[in-house]
PDB file of C-alpha atoms and ligand atoms in Angstrom:
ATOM      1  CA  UNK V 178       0.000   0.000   0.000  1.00  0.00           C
ATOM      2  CA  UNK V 179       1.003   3.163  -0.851  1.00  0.00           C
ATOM      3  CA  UNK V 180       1.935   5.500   2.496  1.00  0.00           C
ATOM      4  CA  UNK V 181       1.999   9.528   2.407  1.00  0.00           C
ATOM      5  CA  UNK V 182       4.743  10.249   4.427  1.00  0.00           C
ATOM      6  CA  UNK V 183       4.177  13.840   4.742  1.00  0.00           C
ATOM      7  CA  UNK V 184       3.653  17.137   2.676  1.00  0.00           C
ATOM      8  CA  UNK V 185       6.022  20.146   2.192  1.00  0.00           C
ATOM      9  CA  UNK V 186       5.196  23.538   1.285  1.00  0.00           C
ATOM     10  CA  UNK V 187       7.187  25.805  -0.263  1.00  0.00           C
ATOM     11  CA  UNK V 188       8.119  29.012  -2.356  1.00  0.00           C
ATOM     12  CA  UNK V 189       9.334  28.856  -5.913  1.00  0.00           C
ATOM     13  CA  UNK V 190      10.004  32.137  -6.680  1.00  0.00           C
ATOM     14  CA  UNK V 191      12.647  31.769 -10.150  1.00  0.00           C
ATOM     15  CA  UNK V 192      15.287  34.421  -9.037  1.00  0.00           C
ATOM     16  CA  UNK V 193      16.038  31.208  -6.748  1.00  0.00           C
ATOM     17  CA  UNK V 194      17.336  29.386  -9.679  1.00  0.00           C
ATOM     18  CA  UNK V 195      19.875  31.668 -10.253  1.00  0.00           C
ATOM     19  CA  UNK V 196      21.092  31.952  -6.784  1.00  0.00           C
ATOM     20  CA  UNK V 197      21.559  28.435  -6.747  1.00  0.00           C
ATOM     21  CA  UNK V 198      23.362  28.597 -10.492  1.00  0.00           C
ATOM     22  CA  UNK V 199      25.768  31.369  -8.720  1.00  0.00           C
ATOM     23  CA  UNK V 200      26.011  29.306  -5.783  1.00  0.00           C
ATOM     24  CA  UNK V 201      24.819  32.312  -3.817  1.00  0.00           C
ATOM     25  CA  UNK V 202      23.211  30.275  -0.845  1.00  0.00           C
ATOM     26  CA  UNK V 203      25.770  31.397   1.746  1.00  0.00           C
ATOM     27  CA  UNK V 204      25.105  35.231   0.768  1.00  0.00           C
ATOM     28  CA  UNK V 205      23.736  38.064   3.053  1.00  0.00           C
ATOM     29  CA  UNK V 206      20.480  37.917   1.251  1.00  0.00           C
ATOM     30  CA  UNK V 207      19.858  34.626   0.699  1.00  0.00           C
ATOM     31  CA  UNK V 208      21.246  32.857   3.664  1.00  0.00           C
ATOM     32  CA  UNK V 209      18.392  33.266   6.100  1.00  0.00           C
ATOM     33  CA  UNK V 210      16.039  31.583   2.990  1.00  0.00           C
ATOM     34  CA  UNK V 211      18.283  28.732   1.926  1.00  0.00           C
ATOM     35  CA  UNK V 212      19.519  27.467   5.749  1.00  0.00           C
ATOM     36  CA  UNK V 213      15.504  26.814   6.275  1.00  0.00           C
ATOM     37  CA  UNK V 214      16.056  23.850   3.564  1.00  0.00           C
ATOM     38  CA  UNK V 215      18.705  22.158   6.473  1.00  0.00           C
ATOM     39  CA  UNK V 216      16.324  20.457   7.784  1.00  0.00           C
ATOM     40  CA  UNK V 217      14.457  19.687   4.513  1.00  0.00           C
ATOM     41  CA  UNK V 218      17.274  17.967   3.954  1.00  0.00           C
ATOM     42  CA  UNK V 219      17.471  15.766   6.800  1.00  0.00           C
ATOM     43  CA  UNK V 220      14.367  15.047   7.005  1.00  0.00           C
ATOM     44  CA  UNK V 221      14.116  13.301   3.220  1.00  0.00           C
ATOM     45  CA  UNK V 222      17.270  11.688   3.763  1.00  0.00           C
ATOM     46  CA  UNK V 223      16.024   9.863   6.918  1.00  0.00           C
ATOM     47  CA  UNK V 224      11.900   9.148   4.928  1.00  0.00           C
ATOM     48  CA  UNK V 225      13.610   8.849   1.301  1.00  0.00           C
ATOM     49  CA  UNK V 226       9.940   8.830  -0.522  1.00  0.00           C
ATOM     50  CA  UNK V 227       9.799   6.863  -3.460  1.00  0.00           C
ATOM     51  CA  UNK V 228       7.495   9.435  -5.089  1.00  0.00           C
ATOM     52  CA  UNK V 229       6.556  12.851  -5.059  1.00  0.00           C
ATOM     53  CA  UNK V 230       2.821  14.505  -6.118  1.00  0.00           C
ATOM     54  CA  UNK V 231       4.049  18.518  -7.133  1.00  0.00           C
ATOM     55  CA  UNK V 232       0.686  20.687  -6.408  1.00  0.00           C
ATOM     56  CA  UNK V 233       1.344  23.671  -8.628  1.00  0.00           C
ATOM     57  CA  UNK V 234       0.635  26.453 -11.008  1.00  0.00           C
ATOM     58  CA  UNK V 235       2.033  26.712 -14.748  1.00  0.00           C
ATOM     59  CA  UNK V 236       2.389  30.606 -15.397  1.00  0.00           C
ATOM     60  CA  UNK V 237       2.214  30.023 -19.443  1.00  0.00           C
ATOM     61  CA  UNK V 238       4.420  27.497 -20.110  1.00  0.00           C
ATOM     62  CA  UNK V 239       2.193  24.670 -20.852  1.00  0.00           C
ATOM     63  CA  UNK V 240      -0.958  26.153 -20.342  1.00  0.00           C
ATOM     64  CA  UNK V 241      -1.641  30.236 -21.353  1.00  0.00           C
ATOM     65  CA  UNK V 242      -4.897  32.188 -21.101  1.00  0.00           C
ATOM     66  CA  UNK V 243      -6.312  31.048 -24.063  1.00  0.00           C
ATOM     67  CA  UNK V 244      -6.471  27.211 -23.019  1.00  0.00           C
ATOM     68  CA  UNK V 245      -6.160  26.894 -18.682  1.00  0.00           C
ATOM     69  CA  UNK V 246      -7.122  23.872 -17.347  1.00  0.00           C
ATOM     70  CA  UNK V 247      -8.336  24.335 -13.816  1.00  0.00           C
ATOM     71  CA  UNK V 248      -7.242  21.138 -12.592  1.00  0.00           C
ATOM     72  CA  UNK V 249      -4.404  19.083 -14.972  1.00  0.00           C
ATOM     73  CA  UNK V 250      -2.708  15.866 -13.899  1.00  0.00           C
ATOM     74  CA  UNK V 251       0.473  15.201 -15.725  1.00  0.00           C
ATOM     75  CA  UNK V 252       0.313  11.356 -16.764  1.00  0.00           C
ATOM     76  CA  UNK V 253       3.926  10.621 -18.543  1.00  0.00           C
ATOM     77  CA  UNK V 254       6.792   9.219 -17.829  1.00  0.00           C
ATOM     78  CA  UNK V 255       9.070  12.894 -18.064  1.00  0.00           C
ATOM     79  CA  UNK V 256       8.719  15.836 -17.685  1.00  0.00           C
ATOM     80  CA  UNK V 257      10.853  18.548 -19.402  1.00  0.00           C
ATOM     81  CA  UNK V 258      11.809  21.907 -18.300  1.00  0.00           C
ATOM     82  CA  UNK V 259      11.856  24.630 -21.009  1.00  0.00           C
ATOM     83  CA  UNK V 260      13.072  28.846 -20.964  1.00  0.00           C
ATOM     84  CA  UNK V 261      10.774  30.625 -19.374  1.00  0.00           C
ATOM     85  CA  UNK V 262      12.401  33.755 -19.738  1.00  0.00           C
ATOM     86  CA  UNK V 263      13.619  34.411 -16.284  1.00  0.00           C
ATOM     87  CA  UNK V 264      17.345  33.795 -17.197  1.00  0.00           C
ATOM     88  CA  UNK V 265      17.653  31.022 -15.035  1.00  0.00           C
ATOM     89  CA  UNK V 266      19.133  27.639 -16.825  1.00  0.00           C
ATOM     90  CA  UNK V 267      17.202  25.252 -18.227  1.00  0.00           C
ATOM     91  CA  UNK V 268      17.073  22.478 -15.878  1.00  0.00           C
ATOM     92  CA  UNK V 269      17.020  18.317 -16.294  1.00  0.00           C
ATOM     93  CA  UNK V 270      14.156  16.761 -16.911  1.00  0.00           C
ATOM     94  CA  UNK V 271      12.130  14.920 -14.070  1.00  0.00           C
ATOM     95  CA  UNK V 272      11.371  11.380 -14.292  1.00  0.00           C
ATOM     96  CA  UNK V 273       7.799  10.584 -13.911  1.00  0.00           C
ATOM     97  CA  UNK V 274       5.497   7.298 -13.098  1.00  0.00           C
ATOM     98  CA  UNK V 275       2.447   6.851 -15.163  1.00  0.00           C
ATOM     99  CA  UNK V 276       1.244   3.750 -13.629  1.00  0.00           C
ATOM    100  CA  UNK V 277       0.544   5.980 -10.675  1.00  0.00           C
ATOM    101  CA  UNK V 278      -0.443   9.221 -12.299  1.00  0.00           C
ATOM    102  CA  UNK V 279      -3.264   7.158 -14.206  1.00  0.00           C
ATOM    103  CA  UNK V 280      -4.472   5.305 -10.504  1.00  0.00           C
ATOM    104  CA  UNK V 281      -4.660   9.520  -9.387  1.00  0.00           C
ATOM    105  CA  UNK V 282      -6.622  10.231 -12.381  1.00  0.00           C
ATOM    106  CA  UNK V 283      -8.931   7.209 -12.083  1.00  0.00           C
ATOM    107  CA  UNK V 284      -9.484   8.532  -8.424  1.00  0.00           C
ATOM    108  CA  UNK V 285      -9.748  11.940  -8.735  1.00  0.00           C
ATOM    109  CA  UNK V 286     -12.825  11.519 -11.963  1.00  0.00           C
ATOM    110  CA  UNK V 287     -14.370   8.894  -9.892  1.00  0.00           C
ATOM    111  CA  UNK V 288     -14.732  11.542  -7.040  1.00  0.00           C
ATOM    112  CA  UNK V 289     -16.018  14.071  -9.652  1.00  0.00           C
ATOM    113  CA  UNK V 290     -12.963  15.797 -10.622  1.00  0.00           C
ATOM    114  CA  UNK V 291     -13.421  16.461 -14.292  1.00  0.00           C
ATOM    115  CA  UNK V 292      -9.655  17.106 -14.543  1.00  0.00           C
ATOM    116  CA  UNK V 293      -7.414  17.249 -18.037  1.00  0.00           C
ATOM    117  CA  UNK V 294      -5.209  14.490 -18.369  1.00  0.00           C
ATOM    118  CA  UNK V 295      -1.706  15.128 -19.762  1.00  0.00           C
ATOM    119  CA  UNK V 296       0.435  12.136 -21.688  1.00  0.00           C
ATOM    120  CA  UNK V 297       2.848  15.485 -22.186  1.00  0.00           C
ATOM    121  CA  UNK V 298       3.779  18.202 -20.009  1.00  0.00           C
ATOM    122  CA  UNK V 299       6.654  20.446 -20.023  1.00  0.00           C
ATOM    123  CA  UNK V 300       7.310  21.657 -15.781  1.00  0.00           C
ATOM    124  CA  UNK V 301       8.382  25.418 -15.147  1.00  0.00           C
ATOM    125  CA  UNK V 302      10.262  26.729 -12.127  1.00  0.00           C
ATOM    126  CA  UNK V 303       7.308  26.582 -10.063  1.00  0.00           C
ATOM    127  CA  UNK V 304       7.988  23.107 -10.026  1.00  0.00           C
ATOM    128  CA  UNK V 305      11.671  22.540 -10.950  1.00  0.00           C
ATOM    129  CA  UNK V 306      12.823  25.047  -8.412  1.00  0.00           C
ATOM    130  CA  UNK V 307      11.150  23.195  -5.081  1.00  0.00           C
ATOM    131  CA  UNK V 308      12.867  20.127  -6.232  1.00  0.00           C
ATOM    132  CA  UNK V 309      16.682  21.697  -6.676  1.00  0.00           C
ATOM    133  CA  UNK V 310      15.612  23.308  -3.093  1.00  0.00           C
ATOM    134  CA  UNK V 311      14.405  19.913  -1.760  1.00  0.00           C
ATOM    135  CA  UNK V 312      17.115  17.806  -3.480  1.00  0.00           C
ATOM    136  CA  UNK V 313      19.722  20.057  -3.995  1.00  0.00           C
ATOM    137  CA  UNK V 314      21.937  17.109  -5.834  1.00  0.00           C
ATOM    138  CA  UNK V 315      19.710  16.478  -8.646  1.00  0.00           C
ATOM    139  CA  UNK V 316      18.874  13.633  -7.451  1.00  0.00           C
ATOM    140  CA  UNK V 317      14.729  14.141  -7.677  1.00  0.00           C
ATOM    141  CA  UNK V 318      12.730  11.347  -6.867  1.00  0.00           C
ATOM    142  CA  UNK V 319       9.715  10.612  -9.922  1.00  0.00           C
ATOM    143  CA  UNK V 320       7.122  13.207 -10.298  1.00  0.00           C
ATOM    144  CA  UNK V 321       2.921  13.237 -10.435  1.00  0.00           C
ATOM    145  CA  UNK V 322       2.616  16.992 -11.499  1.00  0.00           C
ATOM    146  CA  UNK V 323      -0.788  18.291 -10.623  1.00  0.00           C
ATOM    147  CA  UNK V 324      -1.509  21.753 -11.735  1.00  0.00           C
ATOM    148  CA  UNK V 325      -3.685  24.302 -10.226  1.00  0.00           C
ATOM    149  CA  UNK V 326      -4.993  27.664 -12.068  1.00  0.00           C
ATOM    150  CA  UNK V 327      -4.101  30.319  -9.840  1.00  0.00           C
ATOM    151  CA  UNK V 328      -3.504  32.339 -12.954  1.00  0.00           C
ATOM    152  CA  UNK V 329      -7.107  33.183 -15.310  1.00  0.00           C
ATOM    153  CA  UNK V 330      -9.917  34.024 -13.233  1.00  0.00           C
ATOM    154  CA  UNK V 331     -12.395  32.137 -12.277  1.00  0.00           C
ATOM    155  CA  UNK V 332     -10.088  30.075 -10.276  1.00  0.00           C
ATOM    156  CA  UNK V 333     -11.024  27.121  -7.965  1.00  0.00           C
ATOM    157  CA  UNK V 334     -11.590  27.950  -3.726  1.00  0.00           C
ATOM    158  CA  UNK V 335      -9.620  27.090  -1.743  1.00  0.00           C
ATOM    159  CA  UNK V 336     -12.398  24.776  -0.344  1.00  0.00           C
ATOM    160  CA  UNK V 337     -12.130  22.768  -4.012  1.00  0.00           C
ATOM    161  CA  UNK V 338      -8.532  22.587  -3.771  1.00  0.00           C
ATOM    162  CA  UNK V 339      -8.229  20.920  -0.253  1.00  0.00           C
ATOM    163  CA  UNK V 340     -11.170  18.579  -1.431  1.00  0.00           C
ATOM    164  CA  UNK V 341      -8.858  17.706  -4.841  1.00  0.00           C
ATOM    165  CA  UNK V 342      -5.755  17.035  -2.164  1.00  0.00           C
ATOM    166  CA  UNK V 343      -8.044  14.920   0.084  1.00  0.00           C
ATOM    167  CA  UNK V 344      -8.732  13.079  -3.687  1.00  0.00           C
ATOM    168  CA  UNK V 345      -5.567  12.566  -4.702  1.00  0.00           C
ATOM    169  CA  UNK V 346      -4.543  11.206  -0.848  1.00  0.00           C
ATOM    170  CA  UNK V 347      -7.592   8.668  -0.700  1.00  0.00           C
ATOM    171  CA  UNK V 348      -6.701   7.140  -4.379  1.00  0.00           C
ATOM    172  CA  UNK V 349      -2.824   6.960  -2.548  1.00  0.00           C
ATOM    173  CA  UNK V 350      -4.464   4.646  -0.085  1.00  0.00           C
ATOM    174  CA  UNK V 351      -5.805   1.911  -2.388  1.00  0.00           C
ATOM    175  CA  UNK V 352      -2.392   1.931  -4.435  1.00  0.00           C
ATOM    176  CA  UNK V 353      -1.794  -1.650  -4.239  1.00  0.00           C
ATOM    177  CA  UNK V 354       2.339  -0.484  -4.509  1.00  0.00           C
ATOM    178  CA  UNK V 355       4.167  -0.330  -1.148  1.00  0.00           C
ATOM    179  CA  UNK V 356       5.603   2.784  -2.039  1.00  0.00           C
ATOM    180  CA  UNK V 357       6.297   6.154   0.458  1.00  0.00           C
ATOM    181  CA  UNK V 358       4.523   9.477  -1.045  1.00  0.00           C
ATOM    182  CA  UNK V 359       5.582  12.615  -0.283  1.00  0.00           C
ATOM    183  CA  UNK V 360       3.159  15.561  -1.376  1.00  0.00           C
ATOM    184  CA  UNK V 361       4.462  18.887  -2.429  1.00  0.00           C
ATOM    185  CA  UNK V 362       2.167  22.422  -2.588  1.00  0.00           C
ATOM    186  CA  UNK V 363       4.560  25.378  -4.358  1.00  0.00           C
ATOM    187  CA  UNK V 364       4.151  29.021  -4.465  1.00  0.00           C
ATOM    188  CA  UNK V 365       3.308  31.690  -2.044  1.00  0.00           C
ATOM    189  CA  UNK V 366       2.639  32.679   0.074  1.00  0.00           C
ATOM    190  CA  UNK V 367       1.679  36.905   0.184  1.00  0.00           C
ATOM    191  CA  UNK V 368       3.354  38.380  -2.927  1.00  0.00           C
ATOM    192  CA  UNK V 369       1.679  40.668  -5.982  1.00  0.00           C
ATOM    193  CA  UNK V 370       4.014  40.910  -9.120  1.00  0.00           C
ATOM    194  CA  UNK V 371       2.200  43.675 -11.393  1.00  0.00           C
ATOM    195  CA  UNK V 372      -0.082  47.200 -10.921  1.00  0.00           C
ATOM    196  CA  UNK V 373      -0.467  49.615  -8.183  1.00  0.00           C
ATOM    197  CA  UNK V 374       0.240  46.889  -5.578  1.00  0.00           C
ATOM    198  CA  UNK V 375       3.411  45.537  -6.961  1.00  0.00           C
ATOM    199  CA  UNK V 376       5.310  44.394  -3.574  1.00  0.00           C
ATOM    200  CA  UNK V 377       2.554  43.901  -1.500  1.00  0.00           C
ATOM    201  CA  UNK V 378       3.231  41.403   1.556  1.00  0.00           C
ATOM    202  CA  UNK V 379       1.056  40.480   4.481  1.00  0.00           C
ATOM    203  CA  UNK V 380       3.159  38.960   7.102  1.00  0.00           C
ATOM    204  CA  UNK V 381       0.217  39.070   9.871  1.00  0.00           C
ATOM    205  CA  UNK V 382      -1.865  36.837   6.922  1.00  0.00           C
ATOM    206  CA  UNK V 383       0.534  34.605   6.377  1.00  0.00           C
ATOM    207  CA  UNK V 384       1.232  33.833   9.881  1.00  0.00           C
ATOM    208  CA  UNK V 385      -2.176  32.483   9.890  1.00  0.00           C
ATOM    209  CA  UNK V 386      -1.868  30.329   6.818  1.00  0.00           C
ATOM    210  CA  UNK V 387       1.130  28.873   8.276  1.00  0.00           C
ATOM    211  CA  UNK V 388      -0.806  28.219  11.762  1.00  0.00           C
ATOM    212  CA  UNK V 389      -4.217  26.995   9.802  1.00  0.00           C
ATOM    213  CA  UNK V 390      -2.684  24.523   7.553  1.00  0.00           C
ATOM    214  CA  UNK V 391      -1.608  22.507   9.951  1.00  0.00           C
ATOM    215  CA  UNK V 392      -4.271  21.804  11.837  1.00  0.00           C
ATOM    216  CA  UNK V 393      -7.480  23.773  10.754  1.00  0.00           C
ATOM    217  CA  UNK V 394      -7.280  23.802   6.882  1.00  0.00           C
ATOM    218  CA  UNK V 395     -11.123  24.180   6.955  1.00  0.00           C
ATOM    219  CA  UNK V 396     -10.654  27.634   8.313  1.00  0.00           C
ATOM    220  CA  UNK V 397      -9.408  28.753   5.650  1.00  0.00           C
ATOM    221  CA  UNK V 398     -11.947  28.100   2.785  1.00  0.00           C
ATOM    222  CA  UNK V 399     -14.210  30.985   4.463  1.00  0.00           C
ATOM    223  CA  UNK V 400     -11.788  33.271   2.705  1.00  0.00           C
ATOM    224  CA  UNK V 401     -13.026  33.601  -1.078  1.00  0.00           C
ATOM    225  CA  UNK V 402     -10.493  34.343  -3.593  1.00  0.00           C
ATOM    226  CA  UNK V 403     -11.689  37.816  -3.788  1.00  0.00           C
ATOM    227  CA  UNK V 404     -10.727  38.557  -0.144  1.00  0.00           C
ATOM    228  CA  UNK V 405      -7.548  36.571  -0.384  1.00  0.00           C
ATOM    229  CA  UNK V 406      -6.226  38.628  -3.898  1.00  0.00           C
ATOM    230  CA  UNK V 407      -7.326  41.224  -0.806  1.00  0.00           C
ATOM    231  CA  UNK V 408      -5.386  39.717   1.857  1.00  0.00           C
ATOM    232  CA  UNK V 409      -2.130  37.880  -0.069  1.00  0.00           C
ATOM    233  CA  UNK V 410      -1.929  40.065  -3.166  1.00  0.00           C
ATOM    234  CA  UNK V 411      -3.014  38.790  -6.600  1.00  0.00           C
ATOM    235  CA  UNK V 412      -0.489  36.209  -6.890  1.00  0.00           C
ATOM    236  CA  UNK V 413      -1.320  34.896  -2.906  1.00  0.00           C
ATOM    237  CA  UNK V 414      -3.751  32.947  -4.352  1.00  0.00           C
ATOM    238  CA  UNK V 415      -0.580  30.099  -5.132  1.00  0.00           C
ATOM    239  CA  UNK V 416      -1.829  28.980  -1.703  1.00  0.00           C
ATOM    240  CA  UNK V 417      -4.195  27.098  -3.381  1.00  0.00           C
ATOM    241  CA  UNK V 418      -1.200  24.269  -3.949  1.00  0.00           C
ATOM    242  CA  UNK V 419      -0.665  24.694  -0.580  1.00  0.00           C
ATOM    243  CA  UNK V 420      -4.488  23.460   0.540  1.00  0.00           C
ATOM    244  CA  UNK V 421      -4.285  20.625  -2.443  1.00  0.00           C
ATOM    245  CA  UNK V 422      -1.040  19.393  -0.638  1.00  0.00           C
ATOM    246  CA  UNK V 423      -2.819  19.764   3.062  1.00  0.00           C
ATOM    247  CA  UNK V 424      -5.847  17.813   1.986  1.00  0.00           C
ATOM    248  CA  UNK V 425      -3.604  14.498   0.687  1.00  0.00           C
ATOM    249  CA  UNK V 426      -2.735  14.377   4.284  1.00  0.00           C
ATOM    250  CA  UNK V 427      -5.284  11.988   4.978  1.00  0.00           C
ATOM    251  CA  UNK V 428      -3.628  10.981   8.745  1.00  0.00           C
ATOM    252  CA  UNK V 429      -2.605  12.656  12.050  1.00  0.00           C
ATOM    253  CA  UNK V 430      -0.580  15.920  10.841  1.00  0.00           C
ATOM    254  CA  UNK V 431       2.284  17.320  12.881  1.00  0.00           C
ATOM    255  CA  UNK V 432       4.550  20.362  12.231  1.00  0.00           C
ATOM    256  CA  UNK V 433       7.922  19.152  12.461  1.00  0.00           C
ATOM    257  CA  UNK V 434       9.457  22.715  10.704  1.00  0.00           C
ATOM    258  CA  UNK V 435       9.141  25.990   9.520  1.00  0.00           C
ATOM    259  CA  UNK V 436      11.094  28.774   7.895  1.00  0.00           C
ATOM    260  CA  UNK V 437       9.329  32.341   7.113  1.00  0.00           C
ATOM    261  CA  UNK V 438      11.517  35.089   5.196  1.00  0.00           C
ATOM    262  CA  UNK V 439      10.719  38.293   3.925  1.00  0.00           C
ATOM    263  CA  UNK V 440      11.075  38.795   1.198  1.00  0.00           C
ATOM    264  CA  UNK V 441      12.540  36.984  -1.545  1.00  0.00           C
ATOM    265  CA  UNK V 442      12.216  38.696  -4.944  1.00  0.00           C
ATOM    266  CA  UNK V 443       8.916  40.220  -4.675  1.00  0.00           C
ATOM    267  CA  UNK V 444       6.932  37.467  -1.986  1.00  0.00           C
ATOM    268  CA  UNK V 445       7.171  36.320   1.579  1.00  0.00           C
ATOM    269  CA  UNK V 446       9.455  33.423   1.421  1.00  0.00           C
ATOM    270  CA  UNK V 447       7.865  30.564   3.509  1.00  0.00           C
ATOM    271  CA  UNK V 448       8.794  26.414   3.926  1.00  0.00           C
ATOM    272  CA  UNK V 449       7.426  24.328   5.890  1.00  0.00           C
ATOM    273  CA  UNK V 450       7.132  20.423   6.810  1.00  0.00           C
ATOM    274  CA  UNK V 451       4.094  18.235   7.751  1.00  0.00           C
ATOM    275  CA  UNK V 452       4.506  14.699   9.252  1.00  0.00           C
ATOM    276  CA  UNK V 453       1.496  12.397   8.693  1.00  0.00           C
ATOM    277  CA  UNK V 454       1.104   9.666  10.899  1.00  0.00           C
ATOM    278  CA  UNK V 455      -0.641   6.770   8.457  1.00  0.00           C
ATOM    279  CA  UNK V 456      -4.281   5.315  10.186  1.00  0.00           C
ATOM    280  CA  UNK V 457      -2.342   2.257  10.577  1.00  0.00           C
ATOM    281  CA  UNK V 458       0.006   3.729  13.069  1.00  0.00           C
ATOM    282  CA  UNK V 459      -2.425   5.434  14.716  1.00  0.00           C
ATOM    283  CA  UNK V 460      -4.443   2.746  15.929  1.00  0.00           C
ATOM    284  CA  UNK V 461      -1.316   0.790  16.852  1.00  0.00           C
ATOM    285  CA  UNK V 462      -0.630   3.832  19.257  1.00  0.00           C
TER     286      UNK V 462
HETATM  287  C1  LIG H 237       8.020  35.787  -8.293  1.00  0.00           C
HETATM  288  C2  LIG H 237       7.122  34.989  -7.573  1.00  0.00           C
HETATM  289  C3  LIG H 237       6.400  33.980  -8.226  1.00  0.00           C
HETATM  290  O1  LIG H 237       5.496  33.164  -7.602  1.00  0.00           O
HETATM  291  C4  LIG H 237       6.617  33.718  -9.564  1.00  0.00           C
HETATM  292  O2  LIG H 237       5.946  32.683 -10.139  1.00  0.00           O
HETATM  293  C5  LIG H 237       7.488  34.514 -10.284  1.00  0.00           C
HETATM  294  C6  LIG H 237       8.189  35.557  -9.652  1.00  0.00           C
HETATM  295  C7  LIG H 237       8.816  36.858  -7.614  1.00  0.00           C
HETATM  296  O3  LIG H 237       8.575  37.207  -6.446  1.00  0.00           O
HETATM  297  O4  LIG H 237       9.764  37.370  -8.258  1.00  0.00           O
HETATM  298 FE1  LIG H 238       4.433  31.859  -9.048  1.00  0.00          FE
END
């Protein structure tokens, strides 16, 4: 049976990519955002998942305005990284594992998620940078890429998006595979890129997102994406990777680390790591 180990949230803001190109981790600016990956580190060399489900959001990539999936499940075997235009280096391709992808998919329609399936998918930095963060050797485990539209309004609540995570964790359960699953949500969390706004970072919000996800995920779907382009500025609304990744954590969920910077580029910088405790364990407690 498949087991979710535990979720991680993080930034991907691209300007990262080229700090880690320049090897600029140990810098003034970038130290205090790069040590909170330590324990990242630590922590997936002692669980070593065998898989990894990436909650994210293309921004045009794959997907522009004229064609946005809300929901898209990537079901191939790689995934390749392309030029954005950020002038951060291409990066390797990540493996995927279709056998699993397609058992997601199967899932996630069965529970009424009319989603877009995807034999081919190209993976931008919102993806590609988490993974040089989390494995900062390259060596990536395989990839289910599930992407989000946090980009052409009207995007999916944030109620929808934990529902779609809770989905994606029950199909995990009845993978026959005795595999460890670690679920990722990118983006975030405050940060508005364009118009009169541009810089706009709500610490005091944040510090509830980080407190609410752990625990009370439910709180937050009272917040409608209106209030939250309100609250987290128009590009805030990445959080919604950040529910999707909360609700695959189907067990007991326990903080084990956090890491909140301001700012990073143009967003509040934030990382943290959920334990989940399988049912299995639980009752053997
Ligand atoms: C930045 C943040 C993002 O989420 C993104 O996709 C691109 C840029 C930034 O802060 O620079
Ligand atoms: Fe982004």
């Amino acid at each position: 049976m498949a087991r979710i180990i535990g979720g991680i949230g993080t930034t991907h803001v691209p300007a990262i990519g080229k700090a880690i190109a320049e090897g600029l981790q140990n810098d003034h600016y970038w130290k205090p955002f790069f040590s909170g990956f330590d324990y990242v580190h630590k922590w997936l060399a002692r669980e070593k998942p065998d898989v990894a489900v990436v909650f994210s959001n293309d921004h045009g990539l794959n997907f522009f305005l004229d064609k946005l999936p809300t929901f898209a499940v990537g079901a191939a075997n790689e995934y390749r990284n392309e030029d954005e235009g950020w002038g951060i280096p291409v990066v390797q391709a990540a493996k995927g594992d279709a056998p699993l992808s397609w058992h997601l998919i199967e899932g996630l329609v069965n529970d009424g998620f009319d989603i877009t399936m995807c034999q081919e998918m190209l993976v931008d930095h919102a993806v590609t940078i988490p993974l040089n963060l989390m494995w900062p050797s390259g060596d990536w485990p395989p990839i289910i890429p599930v992407s989000i539209n946090t980009v052409q309004h009207p995007l999916p609540s944030m109620a929808r998006c934990l529902e779609l995570g809770r989905s994606v964790g029950r199909a995990l359960a009845t993978y026959p595979q005795d595999i460890k699953v670690l679920v990722i949500g990118t983006g975030g969390l405050s940060h508005q890129l364009d118009g009169e706004r541009a810089g706009f970072i709500n610490k005091e919000f944040d510090e509830l997102c980080l407190d609410k996800i752990v625990n009370d995920p439910e709180a937050l779907t009272r917040y409608s994406i209106h209030n939250w382009v309100e609250l987290a500025g128009a590009q805030g609304v990445e959080f919604l990777n950040w529910m999707a990744m909360r609700g695959a954590l189907t067990g007991q969920v326990t903080q084990v680390h956090r890491n909140y910077h301001i700012p990073i580029s143009n967003t509040a910088a934030a990382t943290i790591v959920l334990e989940n405790a399988g049912t299995a364990a639980r009752h053997a407690a």
